[in-house]
Coordinates of C-alpha atoms and ligand atoms in Angstrom, one line a residue:
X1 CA -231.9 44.5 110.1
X2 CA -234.7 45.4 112.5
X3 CA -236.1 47.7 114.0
X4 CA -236.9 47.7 118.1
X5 CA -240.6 46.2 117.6
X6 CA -239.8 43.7 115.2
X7 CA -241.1 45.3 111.8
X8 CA -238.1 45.6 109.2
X9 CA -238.1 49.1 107.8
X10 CA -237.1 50.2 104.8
X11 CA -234.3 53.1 104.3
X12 CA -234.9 55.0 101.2
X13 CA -231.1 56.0 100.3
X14 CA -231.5 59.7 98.3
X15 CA -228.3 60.8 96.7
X16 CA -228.8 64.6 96.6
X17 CA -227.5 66.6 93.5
X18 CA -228.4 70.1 92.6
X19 CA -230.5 68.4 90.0
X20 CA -232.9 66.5 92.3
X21 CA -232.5 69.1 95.8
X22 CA -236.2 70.8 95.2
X23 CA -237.8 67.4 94.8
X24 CA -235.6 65.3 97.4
X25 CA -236.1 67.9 99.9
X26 CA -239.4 68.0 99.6
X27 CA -240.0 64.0 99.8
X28 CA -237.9 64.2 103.1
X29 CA -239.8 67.4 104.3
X30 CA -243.1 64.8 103.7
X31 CA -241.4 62.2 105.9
X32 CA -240.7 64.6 108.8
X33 CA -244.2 66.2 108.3
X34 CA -245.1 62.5 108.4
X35 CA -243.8 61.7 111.9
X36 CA -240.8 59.8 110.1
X37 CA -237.0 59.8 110.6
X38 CA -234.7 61.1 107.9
X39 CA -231.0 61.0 108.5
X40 CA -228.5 64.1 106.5
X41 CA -225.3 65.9 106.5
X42 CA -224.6 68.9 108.6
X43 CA -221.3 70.1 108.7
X44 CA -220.2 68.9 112.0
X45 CA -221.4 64.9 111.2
X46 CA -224.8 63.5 109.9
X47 CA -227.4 63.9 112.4
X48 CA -231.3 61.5 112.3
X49 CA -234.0 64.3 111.9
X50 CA -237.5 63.7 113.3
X51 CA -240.0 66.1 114.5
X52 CA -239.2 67.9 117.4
X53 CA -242.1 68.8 119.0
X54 CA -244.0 65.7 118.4
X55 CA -243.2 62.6 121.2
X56 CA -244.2 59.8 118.9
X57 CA -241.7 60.8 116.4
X58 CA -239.0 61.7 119.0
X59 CA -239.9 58.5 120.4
X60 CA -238.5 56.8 116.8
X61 CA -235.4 58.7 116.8
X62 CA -234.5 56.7 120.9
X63 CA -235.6 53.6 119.1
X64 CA -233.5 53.7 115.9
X65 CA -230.3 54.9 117.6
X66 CA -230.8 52.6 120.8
X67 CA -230.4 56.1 122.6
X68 CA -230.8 55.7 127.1
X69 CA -233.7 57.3 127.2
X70 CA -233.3 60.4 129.3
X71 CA -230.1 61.7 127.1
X72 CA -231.4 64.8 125.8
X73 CA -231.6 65.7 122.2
X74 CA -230.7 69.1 120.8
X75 CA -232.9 70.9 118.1
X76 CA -231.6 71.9 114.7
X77 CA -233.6 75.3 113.5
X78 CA -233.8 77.6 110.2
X79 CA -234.3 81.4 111.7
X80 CA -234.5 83.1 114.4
X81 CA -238.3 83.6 114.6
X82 CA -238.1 79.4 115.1
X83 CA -236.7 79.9 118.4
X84 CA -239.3 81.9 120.0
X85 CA -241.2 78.9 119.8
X86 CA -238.8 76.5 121.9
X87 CA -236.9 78.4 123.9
X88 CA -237.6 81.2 126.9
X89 CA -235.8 84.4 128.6
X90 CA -233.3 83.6 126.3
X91 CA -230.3 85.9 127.8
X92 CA -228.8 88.8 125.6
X93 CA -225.2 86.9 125.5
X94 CA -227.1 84.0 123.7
X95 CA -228.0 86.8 120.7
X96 CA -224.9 87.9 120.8
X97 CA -223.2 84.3 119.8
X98 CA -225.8 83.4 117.9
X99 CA -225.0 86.5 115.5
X100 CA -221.1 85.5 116.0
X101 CA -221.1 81.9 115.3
X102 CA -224.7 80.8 113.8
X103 CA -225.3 79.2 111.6
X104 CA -222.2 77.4 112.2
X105 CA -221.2 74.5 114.7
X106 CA -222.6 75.9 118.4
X107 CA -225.3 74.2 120.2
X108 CA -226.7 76.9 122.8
X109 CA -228.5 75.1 125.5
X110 CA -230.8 78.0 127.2
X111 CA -234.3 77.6 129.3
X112 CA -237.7 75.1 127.1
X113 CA -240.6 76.4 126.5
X114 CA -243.5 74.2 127.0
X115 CA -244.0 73.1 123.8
X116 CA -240.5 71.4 123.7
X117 CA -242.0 67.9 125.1
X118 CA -240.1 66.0 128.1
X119 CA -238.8 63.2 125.9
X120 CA -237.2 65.5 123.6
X121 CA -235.4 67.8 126.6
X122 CA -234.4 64.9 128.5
X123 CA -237.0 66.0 131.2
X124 CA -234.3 68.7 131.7
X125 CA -235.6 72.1 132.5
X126 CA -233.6 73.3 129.2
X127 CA -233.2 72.4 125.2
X128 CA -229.9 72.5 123.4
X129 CA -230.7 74.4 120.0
X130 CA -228.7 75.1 117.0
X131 CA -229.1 76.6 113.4
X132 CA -226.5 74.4 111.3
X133 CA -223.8 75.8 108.3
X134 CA -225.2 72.7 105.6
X135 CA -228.2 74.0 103.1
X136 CA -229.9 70.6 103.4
X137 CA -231.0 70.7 107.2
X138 CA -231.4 74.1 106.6
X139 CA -234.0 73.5 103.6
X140 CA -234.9 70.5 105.7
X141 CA -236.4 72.5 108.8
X142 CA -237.6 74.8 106.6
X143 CA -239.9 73.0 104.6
X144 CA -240.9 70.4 107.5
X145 CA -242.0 73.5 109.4
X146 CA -241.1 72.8 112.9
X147 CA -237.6 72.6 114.4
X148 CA -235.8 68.8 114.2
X149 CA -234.7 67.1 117.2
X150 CA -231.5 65.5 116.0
X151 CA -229.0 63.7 117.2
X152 CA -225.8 62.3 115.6
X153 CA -227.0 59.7 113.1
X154 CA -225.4 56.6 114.5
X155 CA -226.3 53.5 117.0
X156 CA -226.3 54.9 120.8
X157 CA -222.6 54.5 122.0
X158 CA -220.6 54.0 118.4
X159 CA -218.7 56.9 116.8
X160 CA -220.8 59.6 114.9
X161 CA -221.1 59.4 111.4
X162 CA -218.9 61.5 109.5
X163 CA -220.9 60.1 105.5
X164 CA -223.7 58.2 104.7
X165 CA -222.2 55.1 104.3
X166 CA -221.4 55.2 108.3
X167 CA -225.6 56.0 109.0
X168 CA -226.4 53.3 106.9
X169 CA -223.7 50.9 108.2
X170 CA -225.5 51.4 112.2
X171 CA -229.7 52.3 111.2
X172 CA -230.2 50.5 107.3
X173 CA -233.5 49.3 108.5
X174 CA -234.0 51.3 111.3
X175 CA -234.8 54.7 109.3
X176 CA -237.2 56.0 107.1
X177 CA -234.8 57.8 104.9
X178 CA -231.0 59.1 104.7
X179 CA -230.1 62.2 102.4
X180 CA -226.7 61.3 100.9
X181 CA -225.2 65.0 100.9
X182 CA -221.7 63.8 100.6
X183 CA -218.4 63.7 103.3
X184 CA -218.9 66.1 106.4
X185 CA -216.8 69.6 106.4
X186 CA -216.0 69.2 110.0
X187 CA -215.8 65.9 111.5
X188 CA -216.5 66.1 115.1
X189 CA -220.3 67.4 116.5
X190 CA -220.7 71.2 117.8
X191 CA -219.3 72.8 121.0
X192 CA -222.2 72.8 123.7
X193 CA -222.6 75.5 125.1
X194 CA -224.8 75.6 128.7
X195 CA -226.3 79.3 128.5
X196 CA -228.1 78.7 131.5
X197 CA -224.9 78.9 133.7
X198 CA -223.3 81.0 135.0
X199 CA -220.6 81.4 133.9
X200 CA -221.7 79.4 131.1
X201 CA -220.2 76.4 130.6
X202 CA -218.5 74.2 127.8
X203 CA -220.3 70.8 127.9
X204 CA -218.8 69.9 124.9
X205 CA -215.8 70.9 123.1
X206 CA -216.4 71.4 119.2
X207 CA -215.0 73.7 116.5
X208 CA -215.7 76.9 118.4
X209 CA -213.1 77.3 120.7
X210 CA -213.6 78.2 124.5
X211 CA -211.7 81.9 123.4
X212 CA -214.0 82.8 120.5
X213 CA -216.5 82.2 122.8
X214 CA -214.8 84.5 125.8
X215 CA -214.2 87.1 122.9
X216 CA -217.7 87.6 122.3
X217 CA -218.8 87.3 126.1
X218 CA -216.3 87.5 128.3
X219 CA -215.8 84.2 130.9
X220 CA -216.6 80.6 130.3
X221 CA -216.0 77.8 132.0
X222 CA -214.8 74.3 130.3
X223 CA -217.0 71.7 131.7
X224 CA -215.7 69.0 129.9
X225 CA -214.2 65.7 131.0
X226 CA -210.3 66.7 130.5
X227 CA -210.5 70.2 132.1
X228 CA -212.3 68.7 134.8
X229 CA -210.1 65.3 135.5
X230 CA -207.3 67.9 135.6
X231 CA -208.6 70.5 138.2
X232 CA -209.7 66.9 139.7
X233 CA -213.5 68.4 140.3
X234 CA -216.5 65.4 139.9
X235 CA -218.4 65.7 136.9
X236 CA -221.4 67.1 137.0
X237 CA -225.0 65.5 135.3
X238 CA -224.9 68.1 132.5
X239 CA -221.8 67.0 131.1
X240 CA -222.5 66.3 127.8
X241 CA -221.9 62.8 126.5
X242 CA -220.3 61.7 129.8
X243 CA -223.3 60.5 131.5
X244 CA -224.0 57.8 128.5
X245 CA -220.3 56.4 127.3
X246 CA -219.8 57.5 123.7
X247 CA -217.8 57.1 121.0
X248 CA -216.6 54.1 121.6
X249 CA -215.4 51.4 118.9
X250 CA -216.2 47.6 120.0
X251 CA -212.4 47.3 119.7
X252 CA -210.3 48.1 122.9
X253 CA -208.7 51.4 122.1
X254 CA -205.2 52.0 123.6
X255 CA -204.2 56.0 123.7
X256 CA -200.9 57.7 124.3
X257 CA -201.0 61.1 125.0
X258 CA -197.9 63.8 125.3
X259 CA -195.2 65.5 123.3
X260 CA -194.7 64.1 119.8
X261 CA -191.6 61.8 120.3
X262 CA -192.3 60.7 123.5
X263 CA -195.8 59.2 122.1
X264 CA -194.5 57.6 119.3
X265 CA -192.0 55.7 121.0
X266 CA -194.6 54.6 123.8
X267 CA -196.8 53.1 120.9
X268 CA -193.8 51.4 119.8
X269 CA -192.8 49.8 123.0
X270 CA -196.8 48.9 123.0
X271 CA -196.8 47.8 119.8
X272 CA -193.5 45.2 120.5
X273 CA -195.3 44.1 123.7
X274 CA -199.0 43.4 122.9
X275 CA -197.6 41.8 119.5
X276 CA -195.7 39.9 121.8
X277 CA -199.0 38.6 123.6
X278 CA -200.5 37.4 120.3
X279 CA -202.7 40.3 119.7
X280 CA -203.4 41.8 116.3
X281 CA -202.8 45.1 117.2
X282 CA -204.5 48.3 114.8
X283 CA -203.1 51.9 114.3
X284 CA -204.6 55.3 114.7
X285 CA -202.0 57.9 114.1
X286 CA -200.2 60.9 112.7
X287 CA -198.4 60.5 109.9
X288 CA -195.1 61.6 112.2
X289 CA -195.7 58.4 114.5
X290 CA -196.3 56.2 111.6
X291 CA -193.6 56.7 110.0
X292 CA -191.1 56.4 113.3
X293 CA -193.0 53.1 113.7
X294 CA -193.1 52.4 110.5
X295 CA -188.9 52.7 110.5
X296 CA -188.5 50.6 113.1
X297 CA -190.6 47.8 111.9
X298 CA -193.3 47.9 114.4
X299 CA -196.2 48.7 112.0
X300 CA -198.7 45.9 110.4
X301 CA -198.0 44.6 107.4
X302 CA -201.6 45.1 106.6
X303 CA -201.8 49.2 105.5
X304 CA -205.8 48.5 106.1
X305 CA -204.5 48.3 110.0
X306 CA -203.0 51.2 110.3
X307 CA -204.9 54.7 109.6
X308 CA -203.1 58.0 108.9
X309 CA -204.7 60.7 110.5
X310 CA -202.3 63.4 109.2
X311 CA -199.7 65.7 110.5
X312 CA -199.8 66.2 113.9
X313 CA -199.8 70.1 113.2
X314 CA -203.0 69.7 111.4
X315 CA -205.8 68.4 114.1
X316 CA -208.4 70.1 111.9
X317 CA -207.6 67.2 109.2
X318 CA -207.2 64.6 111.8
X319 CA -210.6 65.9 113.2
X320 CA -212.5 65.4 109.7
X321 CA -210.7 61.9 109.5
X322 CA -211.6 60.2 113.4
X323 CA -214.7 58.9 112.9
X324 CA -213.7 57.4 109.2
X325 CA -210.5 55.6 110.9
X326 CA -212.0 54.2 114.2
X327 CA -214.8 52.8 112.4
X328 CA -212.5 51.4 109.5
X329 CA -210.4 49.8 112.2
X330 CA -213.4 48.5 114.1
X331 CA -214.3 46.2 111.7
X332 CA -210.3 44.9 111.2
X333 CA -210.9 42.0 113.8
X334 CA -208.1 43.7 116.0
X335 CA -207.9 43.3 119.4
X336 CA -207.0 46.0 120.2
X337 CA -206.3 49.8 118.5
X338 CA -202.8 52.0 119.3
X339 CA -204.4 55.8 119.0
X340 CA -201.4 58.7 118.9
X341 CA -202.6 61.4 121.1
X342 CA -200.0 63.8 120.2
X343 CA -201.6 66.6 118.0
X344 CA -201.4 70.2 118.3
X345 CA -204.4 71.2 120.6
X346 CA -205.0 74.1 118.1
X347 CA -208.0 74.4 116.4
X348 CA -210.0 71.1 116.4
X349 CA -207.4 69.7 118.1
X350 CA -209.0 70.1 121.9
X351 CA -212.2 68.4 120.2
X352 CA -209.9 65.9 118.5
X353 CA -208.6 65.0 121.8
X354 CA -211.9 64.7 123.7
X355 CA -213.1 62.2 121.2
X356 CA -209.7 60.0 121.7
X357 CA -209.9 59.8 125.3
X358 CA -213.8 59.2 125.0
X359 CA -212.9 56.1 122.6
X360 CA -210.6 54.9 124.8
X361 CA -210.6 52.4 127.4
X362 CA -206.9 53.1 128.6
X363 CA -204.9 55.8 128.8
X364 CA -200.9 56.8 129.1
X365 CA -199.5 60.0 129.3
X366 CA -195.9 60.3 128.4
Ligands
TXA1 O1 -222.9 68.7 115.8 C1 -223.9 68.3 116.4 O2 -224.3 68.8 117.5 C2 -224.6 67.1 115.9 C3 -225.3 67.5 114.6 C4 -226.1 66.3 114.0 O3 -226.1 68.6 114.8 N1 -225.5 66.6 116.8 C5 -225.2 65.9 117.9 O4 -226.2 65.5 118.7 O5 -224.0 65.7 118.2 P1 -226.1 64.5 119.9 O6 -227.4 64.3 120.5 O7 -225.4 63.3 119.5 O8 -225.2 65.3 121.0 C6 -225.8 66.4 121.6 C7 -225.2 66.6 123.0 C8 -225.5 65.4 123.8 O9 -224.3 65.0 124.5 C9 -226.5 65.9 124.8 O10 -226.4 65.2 126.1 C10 -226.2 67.3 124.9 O11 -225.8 67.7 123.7 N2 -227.4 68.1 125.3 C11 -228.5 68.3 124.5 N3 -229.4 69.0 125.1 C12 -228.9 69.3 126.4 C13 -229.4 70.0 127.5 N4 -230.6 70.5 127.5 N5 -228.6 70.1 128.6 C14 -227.4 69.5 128.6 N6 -226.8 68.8 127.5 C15 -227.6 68.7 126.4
MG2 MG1 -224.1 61.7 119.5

């Protein structure tokens, strides 16, 4: 593959084991200290690491990905002390989530400093920032010495990556390094959190959950896309992710979305119609619809066309398994993909939801 100007470059692939950490780490450290891009696990999904205060190796990070430039990047830290350095009048509510919820899956964005350059903030006035739960972005920032600007490790506009394998599949050749840390905890990126509302606002819905965030500070606002198509309001700029499409498969995704039975036998009367049409037709979808599909004959004979996401109770499994599935369908040939939208909005399920109708290019609610 290659890179934007034309130069192939070549990915160094490190497995890391508690063998090889000190001295992997290190190398990678040498890359980022280097103005290079190194690509690692977090436990939300692999994010590309470059340094964050330096525009030439920002710049690397909008050229690998294929990122519009413009669409801010956030910026992974180690301590406290780091943020002193990117951020200003950071408000007493931001402390107080940061000692709730960090390190852990929240991306805070509050006012820049000025050593935050434009091309990393977006030219946006403010800088997303998070301190991740994953000891090798931790050890990364750490040793590198300066925060990482770092978005989600895959091509602008195709689902994140939730292993390695997905980075490589979308930037082999178009990164310096990727540290092979192993399958993801949590699946779908961070809640975003705009701190300089007020209220502050959800951007993006993520594993902390619009309560645990009101329990620690009292009233947020959700700001994302389905709060807002239902109270009908237009979207505004900030919106994370909305701006620039995202997550979406090259395959046309189909999703159904309502109460459990319902759903399943809308995907079936899909199914029966679009196979109908000649279309090879692909399957995201709880184990509950696939197995009512599945009894009625609808299903493809192929089991690589159909992907179980789990038990419609369980969004925090179907949440770790999204990315894996609409990528493994994506490369099926289908022409189009049936995605079940009837989890439990519990936990991840909200986020689990998001990402569905983000992937998809028509909706039904039944
Ligand atoms: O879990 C995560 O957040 C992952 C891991 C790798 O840390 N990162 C991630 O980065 O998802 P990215 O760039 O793919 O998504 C960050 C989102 C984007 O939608 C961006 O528009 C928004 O956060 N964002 C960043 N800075 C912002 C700012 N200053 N104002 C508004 N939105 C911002
Ligand atoms: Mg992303």
């Amino acid at each position: 593959m290659q890179a934007e100007n034309g130069t192939e470059i070549k990915t160094r692939v490190f497995r890391v084991s508690e063998d090889n950490f000190d001295a992997v780490l290190e190398e990678a450290a040498e890359i980022i200290r280097n103005g290079g891009t190194v690509a690692f696990p977090t436990e939300t999904v692999y994010g590309l690491g470059a340094d964050g205060l330096c525009q030439e190796a920002v710049l690397k990070i909008f050229e690998a990905k294929q990122r519009p430039p413009g669409n801010p990047l956030s910026l992974l830290i180690h301590s406290r002390e780091a943020l002193r350095k990117i951020a200003v009048n950071v408000p007493e509510n931001a402390f107080k989530l940061m000692d709730a919820f960090w390190p852990g899956p929240l991306t805070l964005v509050l006012e820049k400093s000025e050593s935050v350059p434009a091309i990393t903030s977006g030219n946006l006035p403010s800088v997303g920032v998070r301190m991740p739960d994953h000891r090798i972005p931790l050890e990364l920032v750490k040793r590198a010495g300066r925060p990482l600007a770092a978005p989600s490790a895959n091509l602008s506009g195709r689902p994140s990556p939730s292993s390695a394998a997905h980075v490589l599949a979308d930037l082999e050749g178009r990164i310096d390094a990727v540290l092979d840390g192993g399958a993801v905890t949590i699946g779908v990126e961070s809640t975003v959190l705009d701190m300089t509302a007020e209220p502050p606002v959800v951007l993006r819905p993520g594993a902390i959950g619009l309560d645990a965030l009101e329990e620690i500070i009292g009233e947020v606002r959700p700001g994302y896309k389905s709060a807002k198509e239902e109270a009908g309001e237009a979207s505004s700029e900030k919106i994370a992710g909305q701006k620039y499409g995202h997550y979406t498969p090259d395959t046309a995704v189909v999703l159904v979305e309502g109460e459990g039975a319902l759903v399943a036998e809308k995907l079936g009367e899909l199914a029966d119609i679009f196979k109908h049409d000649g279309l090879k037709v692909g399957f995201l979808l709880s184990e509950e619809s696939a197995n009512y599909l599945d009894s009625k004959g609808l299903l493809s004979e192929d089991p690589e066309e159909c992907f179980s996401l789990g038990a419609r109770e369980e969004p925090d499994t179907a949440a770790r398994r999204l990315f894996e599935g609409l990528r493994a369908l994506d490369v099926k040939g289908l022409d189009i993909i049936l995605a079940d939208g009837s989890f439990s909005i519990m936990g991840l399920g909200i986020a689990l939801i998001d990402r569905l109708k983000e992937a998809a290019s028509t909706r039904f609610e039944v």
